[in-house]
C-alpha cells in the first residue's frame, strides 16, 4: 500500500492518503480511516516553524540524533564529534 501511495504521488493520479491515516487490524481483518488535521504548533510544518534546516540528516541520522556527554544533542555541522556505539 505504501508503494501504491508513492506511485500515485509520482504520477499524479488517484486520491493520495494526505490528511488521512489508514489503520489495518490484521486480527480482525478490518481497515479504518482517521482524518488528521495539521498541527499549527508543529515545529516543522506549523505556522511558526523552528526546524528550518534538515541538511544535518544528509550526514546520517546517527550523527544528527546523537546525545553528547552533557546530555545535549551533538551536531556534526557544529564540529562536535558524534557519539559512537560502544565507546
Ligand atoms: Zn508537522
CSV table of N, CA and C and ligand atoms in Angstrom, one decimal:
chain,number,residue,atom,x,y,z
A,1,UNK,N,0.8,-1.2,0.0
A,1,UNK,CA,0.0,0.0,0.0
A,1,UNK,C,0.9,1.3,0.0
A,2,UNK,N,2.0,1.2,0.7
A,2,UNK,CA,2.9,2.4,0.7
A,2,UNK,C,3.5,2.6,-0.7
A,3,UNK,N,3.8,1.5,-1.4
A,3,UNK,CA,4.4,1.6,-2.7
A,3,UNK,C,3.3,2.2,-3.6
A,4,UNK,N,2.1,1.8,-3.5
A,4,UNK,CA,1.0,2.3,-4.3
A,4,UNK,C,0.8,3.8,-4.1
A,5,UNK,N,0.9,4.2,-2.8
A,5,UNK,CA,0.8,5.7,-2.5
A,5,UNK,C,1.9,6.5,-3.2
A,6,UNK,N,3.1,5.9,-3.1
A,6,UNK,CA,4.3,6.6,-3.7
A,6,UNK,C,4.1,6.7,-5.2
A,7,UNK,N,3.6,5.7,-5.9
A,7,UNK,CA,3.4,5.7,-7.3
A,7,UNK,C,2.3,6.7,-7.6
A,8,UNK,N,1.2,6.7,-6.9
A,8,UNK,CA,0.2,7.7,-7.1
A,8,UNK,C,0.7,9.1,-7.0
A,9,UNK,N,1.5,9.4,-6.0
A,9,UNK,CA,2.1,10.8,-5.9
A,9,UNK,C,3.0,11.1,-7.0
A,10,UNK,N,3.8,10.1,-7.5
A,10,UNK,CA,4.8,10.3,-8.5
A,10,UNK,C,4.1,10.6,-9.9
A,11,UNK,N,3.0,9.9,-10.2
A,11,UNK,CA,2.3,10.0,-11.5
A,11,UNK,C,1.2,11.1,-11.4
A,12,UNK,N,0.8,11.4,-10.2
A,12,UNK,CA,-0.2,12.4,-10.1
A,12,UNK,C,-1.7,11.9,-10.3
A,13,UNK,N,-1.9,10.6,-10.2
A,13,UNK,CA,-3.2,10.1,-10.4
A,13,UNK,C,-3.7,9.6,-9.0
A,14,UNK,N,-5.1,9.5,-9.0
A,14,UNK,CA,-5.7,8.9,-7.8
A,14,UNK,C,-5.9,9.9,-6.7
A,15,UNK,N,-6.3,9.4,-5.6
A,15,UNK,CA,-6.5,10.2,-4.4
A,15,UNK,C,-5.5,9.8,-3.3
A,16,UNK,N,-4.5,10.6,-3.1
A,16,UNK,CA,-3.4,10.2,-2.2
A,16,UNK,C,-4.0,10.3,-0.7
A,17,UNK,N,-3.3,9.5,0.2
A,17,UNK,CA,-3.7,9.5,1.6
A,17,UNK,C,-3.1,10.6,2.3
A,18,UNK,N,-3.4,11.8,1.9
A,18,UNK,CA,-2.9,13.1,2.5
A,18,UNK,C,-4.0,13.5,3.5
A,19,UNK,N,-3.6,13.8,4.8
A,19,UNK,CA,-4.5,14.2,5.8
A,19,UNK,C,-5.4,13.1,6.3
A,20,UNK,N,-5.0,11.9,6.0
A,20,UNK,CA,-5.8,10.7,6.5
A,20,UNK,C,-4.8,9.7,7.0
A,21,UNK,N,-5.2,8.9,8.0
A,21,UNK,CA,-4.4,7.8,8.5
A,21,UNK,C,-5.2,6.6,8.3
A,22,UNK,N,-4.6,5.6,7.6
A,22,UNK,CA,-5.3,4.3,7.4
A,22,UNK,C,-4.7,3.3,8.3
A,23,UNK,N,-5.5,2.7,9.1
A,23,UNK,CA,-5.1,1.7,10.0
A,23,UNK,C,-5.6,0.3,9.6
A,24,UNK,N,-4.8,-0.7,9.9
A,24,UNK,CA,-5.2,-2.1,9.5
A,24,UNK,C,-5.2,-3.0,10.7
A,25,UNK,N,-6.2,-3.6,11.0
A,25,UNK,CA,-6.3,-4.6,12.1
A,25,UNK,C,-6.3,-5.9,11.5
A,26,UNK,N,-5.1,-6.6,11.5
A,26,UNK,CA,-4.9,-7.9,10.9
A,26,UNK,C,-5.7,-9.0,11.6
A,27,UNK,N,-5.8,-8.9,12.9
A,27,UNK,CA,-6.6,-10.0,13.6
A,27,UNK,C,-8.0,-9.9,13.3
A,28,UNK,N,-8.6,-8.7,13.2
A,28,UNK,CA,-10.0,-8.6,12.8
A,28,UNK,C,-10.2,-8.4,11.4
A,29,UNK,N,-9.1,-8.3,10.6
A,29,UNK,CA,-9.2,-8.1,9.1
A,29,UNK,C,-10.1,-6.9,8.8
A,30,UNK,N,-9.7,-5.7,9.5
A,30,UNK,CA,-10.5,-4.5,9.3
A,30,UNK,C,-9.6,-3.3,9.0
A,31,UNK,N,-10.0,-2.5,8.1
A,31,UNK,CA,-9.4,-1.2,7.9
A,31,UNK,C,-10.2,-0.1,8.5
A,32,UNK,N,-9.5,1.0,8.9
A,32,UNK,CA,-10.1,2.1,9.5
A,32,UNK,C,-9.4,3.4,9.0
A,33,UNK,N,-10.2,4.4,8.7
A,33,UNK,CA,-9.6,5.7,8.3
A,33,UNK,C,-9.9,6.8,9.3
A,34,UNK,N,-8.8,7.5,9.6
A,34,UNK,CA,-8.9,8.6,10.5
A,34,UNK,C,-8.5,9.9,9.8
A,35,UNK,N,-9.3,10.9,9.9
A,35,UNK,CA,-8.8,12.2,9.3
A,35,UNK,C,-7.8,12.9,10.3
A,36,UNK,N,-6.8,13.5,9.7
A,36,UNK,CA,-5.8,14.2,10.5
A,36,UNK,C,-5.7,15.6,10.1
A,37,UNK,N,-5.7,16.5,11.1
A,37,UNK,CA,-5.6,17.9,10.7
A,37,UNK,C,-4.1,18.3,11.1
A,38,UNK,N,-3.6,19.3,10.3
A,38,UNK,CA,-2.3,19.8,10.6
A,38,UNK,C,-2.2,20.5,11.9
A,39,UNK,N,-1.1,20.3,12.7
A,39,UNK,CA,-0.9,20.9,14.0
A,39,UNK,C,-0.3,22.3,13.7
A,40,UNK,N,-1.0,23.3,14.1
A,40,UNK,CA,-0.5,24.7,13.8
A,40,UNK,C,0.7,25.0,14.7
A,41,UNK,N,1.0,24.2,15.7
A,41,UNK,CA,2.1,24.4,16.6
A,41,UNK,C,3.3,23.4,16.3
A,42,UNK,N,3.2,22.7,15.2
A,42,UNK,CA,4.2,21.7,14.8
A,42,UNK,C,5.5,22.5,14.5
A,43,UNK,N,6.7,22.1,15.1
A,43,UNK,CA,7.9,22.8,14.9
A,43,UNK,C,8.5,22.7,13.4
A,44,UNK,N,7.9,21.7,12.7
A,44,UNK,CA,8.4,21.6,11.3
A,44,UNK,C,7.5,22.2,10.3
A,45,UNK,N,6.2,22.0,10.4
A,45,UNK,CA,5.2,22.5,9.3
A,45,UNK,C,4.2,23.4,9.9
A,46,UNK,N,4.3,23.8,11.2
A,46,UNK,CA,3.3,24.7,11.8
A,46,UNK,C,3.4,26.1,11.2
A,47,UNK,N,2.7,27.0,11.9
A,47,UNK,CA,2.6,28.4,11.4
A,47,UNK,C,4.0,29.1,11.7
A,48,UNK,N,4.7,28.8,12.8
A,48,UNK,CA,6.0,29.4,13.0
A,48,UNK,C,7.0,28.3,13.3
A,49,UNK,N,7.5,27.7,12.2
A,49,UNK,CA,8.4,26.5,12.3
A,49,UNK,C,9.7,27.0,12.9
A,50,UNK,N,10.2,26.1,13.9
A,50,UNK,CA,11.5,26.3,14.5
A,50,UNK,C,12.6,25.4,13.8
A,51,UNK,N,12.1,24.4,13.2
A,51,UNK,CA,13.0,23.5,12.4
A,51,UNK,C,13.0,23.9,11.0
A,52,UNK,N,14.0,24.5,10.5
A,52,UNK,CA,14.0,25.0,9.1
A,52,UNK,C,15.1,24.5,8.3
A,53,UNK,N,16.0,23.7,8.9
A,53,UNK,CA,17.2,23.1,8.2
A,53,UNK,C,17.3,21.6,8.5
A,54,UNK,N,17.1,20.8,7.5
A,54,UNK,CA,17.2,19.3,7.7
A,54,UNK,C,18.5,18.8,7.1
A,55,UNK,N,19.4,19.7,6.7
A,55,UNK,CA,20.6,19.2,6.0
A,55,UNK,C,21.5,18.3,6.8
A,56,UNK,N,21.4,18.4,8.2
A,56,UNK,CA,22.3,17.6,9.0
A,56,UNK,C,21.9,16.1,8.8
A,57,UNK,N,20.7,15.8,8.4
A,57,UNK,CA,20.3,14.5,8.2
A,57,UNK,C,20.9,13.8,7.0
A,58,UNK,N,21.5,14.7,6.1
A,58,UNK,CA,22.2,14.1,4.9
A,58,UNK,C,23.5,13.4,5.4
A,59,UNK,N,24.0,13.8,6.6
A,59,UNK,CA,25.2,13.2,7.1
A,59,UNK,C,24.9,11.9,7.9
A,60,UNK,N,23.7,11.5,8.0
A,60,UNK,CA,23.4,10.3,8.7
A,60,UNK,C,22.6,10.6,10.0
A,61,UNK,N,21.5,9.9,10.1
A,61,UNK,CA,20.6,10.1,11.3
A,61,UNK,C,21.3,9.9,12.6
A,62,UNK,N,22.3,9.0,12.6
A,62,UNK,CA,23.1,8.7,13.9
A,62,UNK,C,23.8,9.9,14.4
A,63,UNK,N,24.4,10.7,13.5
A,63,UNK,CA,25.0,11.9,13.9
A,63,UNK,C,24.1,13.0,14.3
A,64,UNK,N,23.0,13.1,13.5
A,64,UNK,CA,22.0,14.1,13.8
A,64,UNK,C,21.3,14.0,15.1
A,65,UNK,N,21.1,12.7,15.5
A,65,UNK,CA,20.4,12.5,16.7
A,65,UNK,C,21.2,12.0,17.9
A,66,UNK,N,22.6,12.1,17.8
A,66,UNK,CA,23.4,11.7,18.9
A,66,UNK,C,23.3,12.5,20.1
A,67,UNK,N,23.5,12.0,21.3
A,67,UNK,CA,23.4,12.7,22.5
A,67,UNK,C,24.8,12.7,23.1
A,68,UNK,N,25.3,13.9,23.4
A,68,UNK,CA,26.6,14.1,23.9
A,68,UNK,C,26.7,13.8,25.4
A,69,UNK,N,28.0,13.9,26.0
A,69,UNK,CA,28.2,13.7,27.4
A,69,UNK,C,27.4,14.7,28.3
A,70,UNK,N,27.1,15.9,27.8
A,70,UNK,CA,26.4,16.9,28.5
A,70,UNK,C,24.9,16.7,28.4
A,71,UNK,N,24.4,15.6,27.8
A,71,UNK,CA,23.0,15.4,27.6
A,71,UNK,C,22.4,16.2,26.5
A,72,UNK,N,23.2,17.0,25.9
A,72,UNK,CA,22.7,17.8,24.7
A,72,UNK,C,23.0,17.1,23.5
A,73,UNK,N,22.2,17.3,22.5
A,73,UNK,CA,22.4,16.7,21.2
A,73,UNK,C,23.7,17.3,20.6
A,74,UNK,N,24.4,16.4,19.9
A,74,UNK,CA,25.6,16.9,19.2
A,74,UNK,C,25.3,17.2,17.8
A,75,UNK,N,26.1,18.0,17.2
A,75,UNK,CA,25.8,18.4,15.8
A,75,UNK,C,27.1,18.3,15.0
A,76,UNK,N,27.0,17.5,14.0
A,76,UNK,CA,28.2,17.3,13.1
A,76,UNK,C,28.5,18.7,12.4
A,77,UNK,N,27.4,19.4,12.1
A,77,UNK,CA,27.6,20.7,11.4
A,77,UNK,C,28.3,21.7,12.3
A,78,UNK,N,28.2,21.6,13.7
A,78,UNK,CA,28.8,22.5,14.6
A,78,UNK,C,30.2,22.0,14.9
A,79,UNK,N,30.7,20.9,14.4
A,79,UNK,CA,32.0,20.4,14.6
A,79,UNK,C,32.1,19.4,15.8
A,80,UNK,N,31.1,19.2,16.5
A,80,UNK,CA,31.1,18.3,17.7
A,80,UNK,C,31.1,16.8,17.2
A,81,UNK,N,32.0,16.0,17.7
A,81,UNK,CA,32.0,14.6,17.3
A,81,UNK,C,30.8,13.9,17.8
A,82,UNK,N,30.2,13.0,17.0
A,82,UNK,CA,29.1,12.2,17.4
A,82,UNK,C,29.5,11.0,18.2
A,83,UNK,N,28.7,10.7,19.1
A,83,UNK,CA,29.0,9.5,20.0
A,83,UNK,C,28.9,8.3,19.1
A,84,UNK,N,29.9,7.4,19.3
A,84,UNK,CA,29.9,6.1,18.5
A,84,UNK,C,29.4,5.0,19.4
A,85,UNK,N,28.6,4.1,18.9
A,85,UNK,CA,28.1,3.0,19.7
A,85,UNK,C,29.3,2.2,20.2
A,86,UNK,N,29.2,1.9,21.5
A,86,UNK,CA,30.2,1.0,22.2
A,86,UNK,C,31.4,1.8,22.7
A,87,UNK,N,31.4,3.1,22.5
A,87,UNK,CA,32.5,3.9,23.0
A,87,UNK,C,32.2,4.6,24.3
B,1,LIG,ZN1,4.2,19.0,11.1
